[in-house]
PDB file of C-alpha atoms and ligand atoms in Angstrom:
ATOM      1  CA  MET A   1     129.618  59.522  73.328  1.00  0.00           C
ATOM      2  CA  SER A   2     133.154  58.806  72.180  1.00  0.00           C
ATOM      3  CA  LEU A   3     135.902  61.388  72.382  1.00  0.00           C
ATOM      4  CA  ASP A   4     135.821  61.435  68.610  1.00  0.00           C
ATOM      5  CA  ASP A   5     132.230  62.662  68.489  1.00  0.00           C
ATOM      6  CA  ASN A   6     133.079  65.341  71.003  1.00  0.00           C
ATOM      7  CA  MET A   7     135.939  66.739  68.987  1.00  0.00           C
ATOM      8  CA  ALA A   8     133.949  66.601  65.755  1.00  0.00           C
ATOM      9  CA  ALA A   9     131.078  68.432  67.434  1.00  0.00           C
ATOM     10  CA  ARG A  10     133.393  71.083  68.903  1.00  0.00           C
ATOM     11  CA  ILE A  11     134.951  71.687  65.504  1.00  0.00           C
ATOM     12  CA  ALA A  12     131.575  71.873  63.780  1.00  0.00           C
ATOM     13  CA  GLN A  13     130.437  74.457  66.325  1.00  0.00           C
ATOM     14  CA  LEU A  14     133.679  76.375  65.913  1.00  0.00           C
ATOM     15  CA  ARG A  15     133.280  76.484  62.136  1.00  0.00           C
ATOM     16  CA  GLU A  16     129.727  77.789  62.545  1.00  0.00           C
ATOM     17  CA  ARG A  17     130.953  80.609  64.764  1.00  0.00           C
ATOM     18  CA  MET A  18     133.811  81.359  62.344  1.00  0.00           C
ATOM     19  CA  ASP A  19     131.382  81.494  59.425  1.00  0.00           C
ATOM     20  CA  ALA A  20     129.000  83.763  61.347  1.00  0.00           C
ATOM     21  CA  ALA A  21     131.891  86.144  62.085  1.00  0.00           C
ATOM     22  CA  CYS A  22     132.862  86.091  58.381  1.00  0.00           C
ATOM     23  CA  THR A  23     129.297  86.941  57.433  1.00  0.00           C
ATOM     24  CA  ARG A  24     129.158  89.827  59.927  1.00  0.00           C
ATOM     25  CA  ALA A  25     132.345  91.194  58.382  1.00  0.00           C
ATOM     26  CA  GLY A  26     131.060  90.816  54.818  1.00  0.00           C
ATOM     27  CA  ARG A  27     133.604  88.085  54.098  1.00  0.00           C
ATOM     28  CA  PRO A  28     132.813  84.730  52.464  1.00  0.00           C
ATOM     29  CA  ALA A  29     132.009  81.882  54.860  1.00  0.00           C
ATOM     30  CA  GLY A  30     134.831  79.337  54.954  1.00  0.00           C
ATOM     31  CA  SER A  31     137.441  81.927  54.028  1.00  0.00           C
ATOM     32  CA  VAL A  32     139.366  81.736  57.322  1.00  0.00           C
ATOM     33  CA  THR A  33     141.860  78.935  58.011  1.00  0.00           C
ATOM     34  CA  LEU A  34     141.617  77.046  61.281  1.00  0.00           C
ATOM     35  CA  LEU A  35     144.984  76.102  62.807  1.00  0.00           C
ATOM     36  CA  PRO A  36     144.509  73.599  65.638  1.00  0.00           C
ATOM     37  CA  VAL A  37     146.895  74.264  68.524  1.00  0.00           C
ATOM     38  CA  SER A  38     147.869  70.901  69.985  1.00  0.00           C
ATOM     39  CA  LYS A  39     150.435  72.016  72.599  1.00  0.00           C
ATOM     40  CA  THR A  40     150.262  69.913  75.792  1.00  0.00           C
ATOM     41  CA  PHE A  41     147.959  67.353  74.077  1.00  0.00           C
ATOM     42  CA  GLY A  42     149.300  63.929  73.236  1.00  0.00           C
ATOM     43  CA  PRO A  43     149.395  61.784  70.105  1.00  0.00           C
ATOM     44  CA  ASP A  44     145.887  60.363  70.619  1.00  0.00           C
ATOM     45  CA  ALA A  45     144.236  63.776  70.518  1.00  0.00           C
ATOM     46  CA  ILE A  46     146.278  64.715  67.458  1.00  0.00           C
ATOM     47  CA  ARG A  47     145.330  61.457  65.694  1.00  0.00           C
ATOM     48  CA  GLU A  48     141.664  62.273  66.314  1.00  0.00           C
ATOM     49  CA  ALA A  49     142.134  65.685  64.770  1.00  0.00           C
ATOM     50  CA  THR A  50     143.921  64.250  61.734  1.00  0.00           C
ATOM     51  CA  ALA A  51     140.979  61.888  61.236  1.00  0.00           C
ATOM     52  CA  LEU A  52     138.862  65.043  60.969  1.00  0.00           C
ATOM     53  CA  GLY A  53     141.069  66.392  58.206  1.00  0.00           C
ATOM     54  CA  PHE A  54     143.799  68.453  59.892  1.00  0.00           C
ATOM     55  CA  THR A  55     147.449  68.071  58.861  1.00  0.00           C
ATOM     56  CA  ARG A  56     149.029  71.245  60.336  1.00  0.00           C
ATOM     57  CA  PHE A  57     149.294  71.774  64.083  1.00  0.00           C
ATOM     58  CA  GLY A  58     150.422  74.720  66.192  1.00  0.00           C
ATOM     59  CA  GLU A  59     152.931  74.021  68.957  1.00  0.00           C
ATOM     60  CA  ASN A  60     155.077  76.189  71.216  1.00  0.00           C
ATOM     61  CA  LYS A  61     158.023  74.006  72.277  1.00  0.00           C
ATOM     62  CA  THR A  62     160.644  72.465  69.989  1.00  0.00           C
ATOM     63  CA  GLN A  63     161.136  69.560  72.385  1.00  0.00           C
ATOM     64  CA  GLU A  64     157.440  68.702  72.248  1.00  0.00           C
ATOM     65  CA  ILE A  65     157.483  68.938  68.441  1.00  0.00           C
ATOM     66  CA  ARG A  66     160.432  66.531  68.301  1.00  0.00           C
ATOM     67  CA  GLN A  67     158.613  64.042  70.492  1.00  0.00           C
ATOM     68  CA  LYS A  68     155.400  64.247  68.445  1.00  0.00           C
ATOM     69  CA  THR A  69     157.277  64.040  65.139  1.00  0.00           C
ATOM     70  CA  GLY A  70     158.575  60.684  66.355  1.00  0.00           C
ATOM     71  CA  ASP A  71     155.262  59.483  67.815  1.00  0.00           C
ATOM     72  CA  LEU A  72     153.266  60.429  64.725  1.00  0.00           C
ATOM     73  CA  ALA A  73     155.873  59.875  62.010  1.00  0.00           C
ATOM     74  CA  GLU A  74     153.520  57.831  59.814  1.00  0.00           C
ATOM     75  CA  LEU A  75     151.095  60.772  59.484  1.00  0.00           C
ATOM     76  CA  ASN A  76     153.563  63.183  57.877  1.00  0.00           C
ATOM     77  CA  LEU A  77     152.198  66.224  59.760  1.00  0.00           C
ATOM     78  CA  GLN A  78     153.313  69.830  59.472  1.00  0.00           C
ATOM     79  CA  TRP A  79     154.295  71.589  62.685  1.00  0.00           C
ATOM     80  CA  VAL A  80     153.812  75.307  63.072  1.00  0.00           C
ATOM     81  CA  MET A  81     155.820  77.079  65.775  1.00  0.00           C
ATOM     82  CA  ILE A  82     153.589  79.709  67.379  1.00  0.00           C
ATOM     83  CA  GLY A  83     155.357  80.260  70.710  1.00  0.00           C
ATOM     84  CA  HIS A  84     158.441  82.196  71.699  1.00  0.00           C
ATOM     85  CA  LEU A  85     161.449  80.559  70.054  1.00  0.00           C
ATOM     86  CA  GLN A  86     164.827  80.849  71.786  1.00  0.00           C
ATOM     87  CA  THR A  87     167.747  81.381  69.429  1.00  0.00           C
ATOM     88  CA  ASN A  88     169.502  78.303  70.808  1.00  0.00           C
ATOM     89  CA  LYS A  89     166.512  76.226  69.602  1.00  0.00           C
ATOM     90  CA  ALA A  90     166.829  77.407  65.977  1.00  0.00           C
ATOM     91  CA  LYS A  91     168.561  74.169  65.040  1.00  0.00           C
ATOM     92  CA  ASP A  92     165.631  72.063  66.250  1.00  0.00           C
ATOM     93  CA  ALA A  93     163.103  74.322  64.594  1.00  0.00           C
ATOM     94  CA  ALA A  94     165.025  74.235  61.293  1.00  0.00           C
ATOM     95  CA  ARG A  95     164.862  70.452  61.318  1.00  0.00           C
ATOM     96  CA  ASP A  96     161.289  69.872  62.466  1.00  0.00           C
ATOM     97  CA  VAL A  97     158.935  72.732  61.630  1.00  0.00           C
ATOM     98  CA  ALA A  98     157.207  73.727  58.401  1.00  0.00           C
ATOM     99  CA  GLU A  99     156.529  77.256  59.549  1.00  0.00           C
ATOM    100  CA  VAL A 100     157.405  79.759  62.269  1.00  0.00           C
ATOM    101  CA  GLN A 101     154.706  82.310  63.150  1.00  0.00           C
ATOM    102  CA  SER A 102     156.627  83.806  66.069  1.00  0.00           C
ATOM    103  CA  LEU A 103     159.565  85.346  64.218  1.00  0.00           C
ATOM    104  CA  ASP A 104     160.230  88.538  66.167  1.00  0.00           C
ATOM    105  CA  ARG A 105     163.918  89.407  65.957  1.00  0.00           C
ATOM    106  CA  LEU A 106     166.841  89.404  63.520  1.00  0.00           C
ATOM    107  CA  GLU A 107     169.078  87.307  65.731  1.00  0.00           C
ATOM    108  CA  LEU A 108     166.530  84.488  65.460  1.00  0.00           C
ATOM    109  CA  ALA A 109     166.035  85.017  61.706  1.00  0.00           C
ATOM    110  CA  HIS A 110     169.769  84.763  61.057  1.00  0.00           C
ATOM    111  CA  ALA A 111     170.094  81.665  63.258  1.00  0.00           C
ATOM    112  CA  LEU A 112     167.199  79.996  61.412  1.00  0.00           C
ATOM    113  CA  GLN A 113     168.679  80.943  58.038  1.00  0.00           C
ATOM    114  CA  ARG A 114     172.038  79.360  58.929  1.00  0.00           C
ATOM    115  CA  ARG A 115     170.458  76.175  60.260  1.00  0.00           C
ATOM    116  CA  LEU A 116     168.067  75.852  57.319  1.00  0.00           C
ATOM    117  CA  GLU A 117     170.992  76.123  54.894  1.00  0.00           C
ATOM    118  CA  THR A 118     172.644  73.244  56.736  1.00  0.00           C
ATOM    119  CA  GLU A 119     169.443  71.210  56.575  1.00  0.00           C
ATOM    120  CA  GLY A 120     168.801  72.139  52.949  1.00  0.00           C
ATOM    121  CA  ARG A 121     165.301  73.280  53.891  1.00  0.00           C
ATOM    122  CA  GLU A 122     163.142  76.386  53.503  1.00  0.00           C
ATOM    123  CA  ILE A 123     160.175  77.369  55.670  1.00  0.00           C
ATOM    124  CA  ASP A 124     157.288  79.820  55.748  1.00  0.00           C
ATOM    125  CA  VAL A 125     157.368  82.573  58.337  1.00  0.00           C
ATOM    126  CA  LEU A 126     155.005  85.108  59.805  1.00  0.00           C
ATOM    127  CA  VAL A 127     156.433  88.074  61.673  1.00  0.00           C
ATOM    128  CA  GLN A 128     155.030  88.405  65.183  1.00  0.00           C
ATOM    129  CA  ILE A 129     154.095  91.965  66.049  1.00  0.00           C
ATOM    130  CA  LYS A 130     153.542  93.284  69.556  1.00  0.00           C
ATOM    131  CA  THR A 131     150.147  95.004  69.498  1.00  0.00           C
ATOM    132  CA  SER A 132     149.439  94.708  73.216  1.00  0.00           C
ATOM    133  CA  PRO A 133     151.044  96.769  75.983  1.00  0.00           C
ATOM    134  CA  GLU A 134     151.481  93.739  78.254  1.00  0.00           C
ATOM    135  CA  PRO A 135     155.180  93.185  79.036  1.00  0.00           C
ATOM    136  CA  SER A 136     154.596  89.410  78.867  1.00  0.00           C
ATOM    137  CA  LYS A 137     153.724  89.526  75.156  1.00  0.00           C
ATOM    138  CA  TYR A 138     156.480  88.989  72.604  1.00  0.00           C
ATOM    139  CA  GLY A 139     156.706  90.591  69.212  1.00  0.00           C
ATOM    140  CA  LEU A 140     158.416  93.219  67.138  1.00  0.00           C
ATOM    141  CA  PRO A 141     157.319  96.829  67.737  1.00  0.00           C
ATOM    142  CA  PRO A 142     155.080  97.840  64.797  1.00  0.00           C
ATOM    143  CA  GLU A 143     157.338 100.778  63.916  1.00  0.00           C
ATOM    144  CA  SER A 144     160.279  98.398  63.313  1.00  0.00           C
ATOM    145  CA  ALA A 145     158.378  96.096  60.958  1.00  0.00           C
ATOM    146  CA  ALA A 146     159.265  97.704  57.604  1.00  0.00           C
ATOM    147  CA  ASP A 147     163.022  97.685  58.233  1.00  0.00           C
ATOM    148  CA  PHE A 148     162.787  94.179  59.654  1.00  0.00           C
ATOM    149  CA  LEU A 149     161.060  92.867  56.527  1.00  0.00           C
ATOM    150  CA  ARG A 150     163.617  94.538  54.257  1.00  0.00           C
ATOM    151  CA  THR A 151     166.506  92.950  56.138  1.00  0.00           C
ATOM    152  CA  LEU A 152     164.786  89.581  56.206  1.00  0.00           C
ATOM    153  CA  ALA A 153     164.137  89.641  52.469  1.00  0.00           C
ATOM    154  CA  ARG A 154     167.774  90.548  51.818  1.00  0.00           C
ATOM    155  CA  ASP A 155     169.535  88.193  54.256  1.00  0.00           C
ATOM    156  CA  CYS A 156     167.276  85.182  54.743  1.00  0.00           C
ATOM    157  CA  PRO A 157     166.168  83.498  51.491  1.00  0.00           C
ATOM    158  CA  ALA A 158     165.273  80.283  53.337  1.00  0.00           C
ATOM    159  CA  LEU A 159     162.561  82.168  55.225  1.00  0.00           C
ATOM    160  CA  HIS A 160     159.508  82.732  53.044  1.00  0.00           C
ATOM    161  CA  ILE A 161     157.687  85.728  54.473  1.00  0.00           C
ATOM    162  CA  GLN A 162     153.921  85.284  54.239  1.00  0.00           C
ATOM    163  CA  GLY A 163     152.384  87.806  56.607  1.00  0.00           C
ATOM    164  CA  LEU A 164     151.995  88.856  60.225  1.00  0.00           C
ATOM    165  CA  MET A 165     150.914  87.330  63.518  1.00  0.00           C
ATOM    166  CA  THR A 166     149.847  88.804  66.837  1.00  0.00           C
ATOM    167  CA  MET A 167     148.360  87.969  70.211  1.00  0.00           C
ATOM    168  CA  ALA A 168     145.820  90.465  71.513  1.00  0.00           C
ATOM    169  CA  VAL A 169     145.823  91.821  75.046  1.00  0.00           C
ATOM    170  CA  GLN A 170     144.221  89.412  77.479  1.00  0.00           C
ATOM    171  CA  SER A 171     141.271  91.437  78.706  1.00  0.00           C
ATOM    172  CA  ASP A 172     137.493  91.442  79.173  1.00  0.00           C
ATOM    173  CA  ASP A 173     137.462  94.796  77.405  1.00  0.00           C
ATOM    174  CA  THR A 174     136.544  93.726  73.883  1.00  0.00           C
ATOM    175  CA  GLN A 175     137.378  97.182  72.525  1.00  0.00           C
ATOM    176  CA  ALA A 176     140.954  96.798  73.770  1.00  0.00           C
ATOM    177  CA  VAL A 177     141.178  93.340  72.177  1.00  0.00           C
ATOM    178  CA  ARG A 178     139.719  94.645  68.928  1.00  0.00           C
ATOM    179  CA  ALA A 179     142.232  97.507  68.878  1.00  0.00           C
ATOM    180  CA  CYS A 180     145.108  94.992  68.870  1.00  0.00           C
ATOM    181  CA  PHE A 181     143.720  93.078  65.888  1.00  0.00           C
ATOM    182  CA  ARG A 182     142.896  96.280  64.051  1.00  0.00           C
ATOM    183  CA  ALA A 183     146.431  97.570  64.625  1.00  0.00           C
ATOM    184  CA  LEU A 184     147.845  94.423  63.024  1.00  0.00           C
ATOM    185  CA  ARG A 185     145.600  94.688  59.986  1.00  0.00           C
ATOM    186  CA  GLU A 186     146.390  98.386  59.537  1.00  0.00           C
ATOM    187  CA  LEU A 187     150.111  97.683  59.793  1.00  0.00           C
ATOM    188  CA  HIS A 188     149.706  94.878  57.245  1.00  0.00           C
ATOM    189  CA  ASP A 189     147.870  97.223  54.845  1.00  0.00           C
ATOM    190  CA  HIS A 190     150.569  99.860  55.269  1.00  0.00           C
ATOM    191  CA  LEU A 191     153.413  97.384  54.710  1.00  0.00           C
ATOM    192  CA  LYS A 192     151.736  96.112  51.552  1.00  0.00           C
ATOM    193  CA  THR A 193     151.806  99.607  50.078  1.00  0.00           C
ATOM    194  CA  LEU A 194     155.617  99.567  50.454  1.00  0.00           C
ATOM    195  CA  ALA A 195     155.780  96.595  48.043  1.00  0.00           C
ATOM    196  CA  ILE A 196     159.045  95.302  49.508  1.00  0.00           C
ATOM    197  CA  ASP A 197     160.802  92.897  47.112  1.00  0.00           C
ATOM    198  CA  GLY A 198     160.593  89.269  48.164  1.00  0.00           C
ATOM    199  CA  VAL A 199     157.942  89.921  50.821  1.00  0.00           C
ATOM    200  CA  ARG A 200     154.525  88.372  50.429  1.00  0.00           C
ATOM    201  CA  LEU A 201     151.913  89.780  52.759  1.00  0.00           C
ATOM    202  CA  ASP A 202     148.630  87.964  52.531  1.00  0.00           C
ATOM    203  CA  ARG A 203     148.261  86.155  55.831  1.00  0.00           C
ATOM    204  CA  LEU A 204     147.138  87.546  59.164  1.00  0.00           C
ATOM    205  CA  SER A 205     147.284  84.995  61.967  1.00  0.00           C
ATOM    206  CA  MET A 206     145.269  86.390  64.864  1.00  0.00           C
ATOM    207  CA  GLY A 207     142.598  85.128  67.243  1.00  0.00           C
ATOM    208  CA  MET A 208     142.501  82.278  69.766  1.00  0.00           C
ATOM    209  CA  SER A 209     139.669  80.380  71.484  1.00  0.00           C
ATOM    210  CA  GLY A 210     138.600  83.413  73.529  1.00  0.00           C
ATOM    211  CA  ASP A 211     138.773  86.120  70.884  1.00  0.00           C
ATOM    212  CA  PHE A 212     138.719  84.595  67.381  1.00  0.00           C
ATOM    213  CA  GLU A 213     135.393  86.129  66.375  1.00  0.00           C
ATOM    214  CA  ILE A 214     136.698  89.659  66.948  1.00  0.00           C
ATOM    215  CA  ALA A 215     139.877  88.745  65.060  1.00  0.00           C
ATOM    216  CA  ILE A 216     137.876  87.526  62.054  1.00  0.00           C
ATOM    217  CA  GLU A 217     135.773  90.692  62.096  1.00  0.00           C
ATOM    218  CA  GLU A 218     139.056  92.638  61.952  1.00  0.00           C
ATOM    219  CA  GLY A 219     140.521  90.664  59.057  1.00  0.00           C
ATOM    220  CA  ALA A 220     142.203  87.485  60.362  1.00  0.00           C
ATOM    221  CA  THR A 221     142.930  84.994  57.581  1.00  0.00           C
ATOM    222  CA  GLU A 222     143.887  82.333  60.106  1.00  0.00           C
ATOM    223  CA  VAL A 223     142.886  81.655  63.718  1.00  0.00           C
ATOM    224  CA  ARG A 224     144.911  79.545  66.167  1.00  0.00           C
ATOM    225  CA  ILE A 225     142.589  77.466  68.310  1.00  0.00           C
ATOM    226  CA  GLY A 226     143.609  75.172  71.160  1.00  0.00           C
ATOM    227  CA  SER A 227     141.175  74.738  74.031  1.00  0.00           C
ATOM    228  CA  ALA A 228     137.994  75.151  71.958  1.00  0.00           C
ATOM    229  CA  ILE A 229     139.067  72.024  70.013  1.00  0.00           C
ATOM    230  CA  PHE A 230     141.074  69.923  72.461  1.00  0.00           C
ATOM    231  CA  GLY A 231     139.616  71.031  75.812  1.00  0.00           C
ATOM    232  CA  ALA A 232     141.285  72.726  78.764  1.00  0.00           C
ATOM    233  CA  ARG A 233     145.063  72.387  78.957  1.00  0.00           C
ATOM    234  CA  GLN A 234     146.726  70.937  82.025  1.00  0.00           C
ATOM    235  CA  TYR A 235     150.194  72.188  82.708  1.00  0.00           C
ATOM    236  CA  PRO A 236     152.562  70.204  84.912  1.00  0.00           C
ATOM    237  CA  GLN A 237     153.579  72.087  88.085  1.00  0.00           C
TER     238      GLN A 237
HETATM  239  C1  PLP B   1     148.202  78.445  73.101  1.00  0.00           C
HETATM  240  C2  PLP B   1     148.166  79.440  72.001  1.00  0.00           C
HETATM  241  C3  PLP B   1     147.016  79.590  71.216  1.00  0.00           C
HETATM  242  C4  PLP B   1     145.733  78.827  71.448  1.00  0.00           C
HETATM  243  O1  PLP B   1     145.144  79.248  72.633  1.00  0.00           O
HETATM  244  P1  PLP B   1     143.647  78.767  73.026  1.00  0.00           P
HETATM  245  O2  PLP B   1     143.197  79.840  73.945  1.00  0.00           O
HETATM  246  O3  PLP B   1     143.780  77.458  73.689  1.00  0.00           O
HETATM  247  O4  PLP B   1     142.851  78.700  71.795  1.00  0.00           O
HETATM  248  C5  PLP B   1     147.077  80.494  70.159  1.00  0.00           C
HETATM  249  N1  PLP B   1     148.185  81.211  69.904  1.00  0.00           N
HETATM  250  C6  PLP B   1     149.302  81.109  70.654  1.00  0.00           C
HETATM  251  C7  PLP B   1     150.482  81.935  70.307  1.00  0.00           C
HETATM  252  C8  PLP B   1     149.327  80.224  71.722  1.00  0.00           C
HETATM  253  O5  PLP B   1     150.440  80.129  72.448  1.00  0.00           O
END
């Protein structure tokens, strides 16, 4: 079997599981977007995925995005930053990415705004919320979200706010995982009632290879899937 068949089969299986989760939640099958997360995988794997119809890819390092933008220039792909973004990398992100899902602080928002003005570009953003108690997880505290969105809408016109993103606690306790996703959806519902000018809230990016079904049951509109599409990641020492 070629690698191609393997990836196609993995994606077909993934879509079946996504659809089943939609059905369990009373949502239409096919209503959840699949964002392939290509971090650590090279141009060949990404080419295979584009042959299967994908044009947006999640990544977590600006340097890796730069490299892949060069390697895959002819494909005109859209890069989505999903990992922690250092403020001193705002310039690279402003040049290379179509969207940032890990926007979690004003310092970063203002740096992106300045750099985007220079580039003459605008991007979509999701605000990353910390729903898990783990110190290793990034994100804005939920109670700061309303003020954050108001400031963003006022100060950062090059950032088009679309919704929220989170990473659930890493745990075998599915109730604890579910609570993280539910907290994000409830925050999203609350923020929508505030009807903040210039803020669109209709995307919830939550769920990864290990927990996407729970995320869909709790209202994810988009899941970010790496290993279930590309295989296990190997990190250099
Ligand atoms: C790596 C990563 C993913 C994908 O993880 P998998 O478990 O490989 O599906 C999703 N979201 C974020 C923020 C990531 O860093």
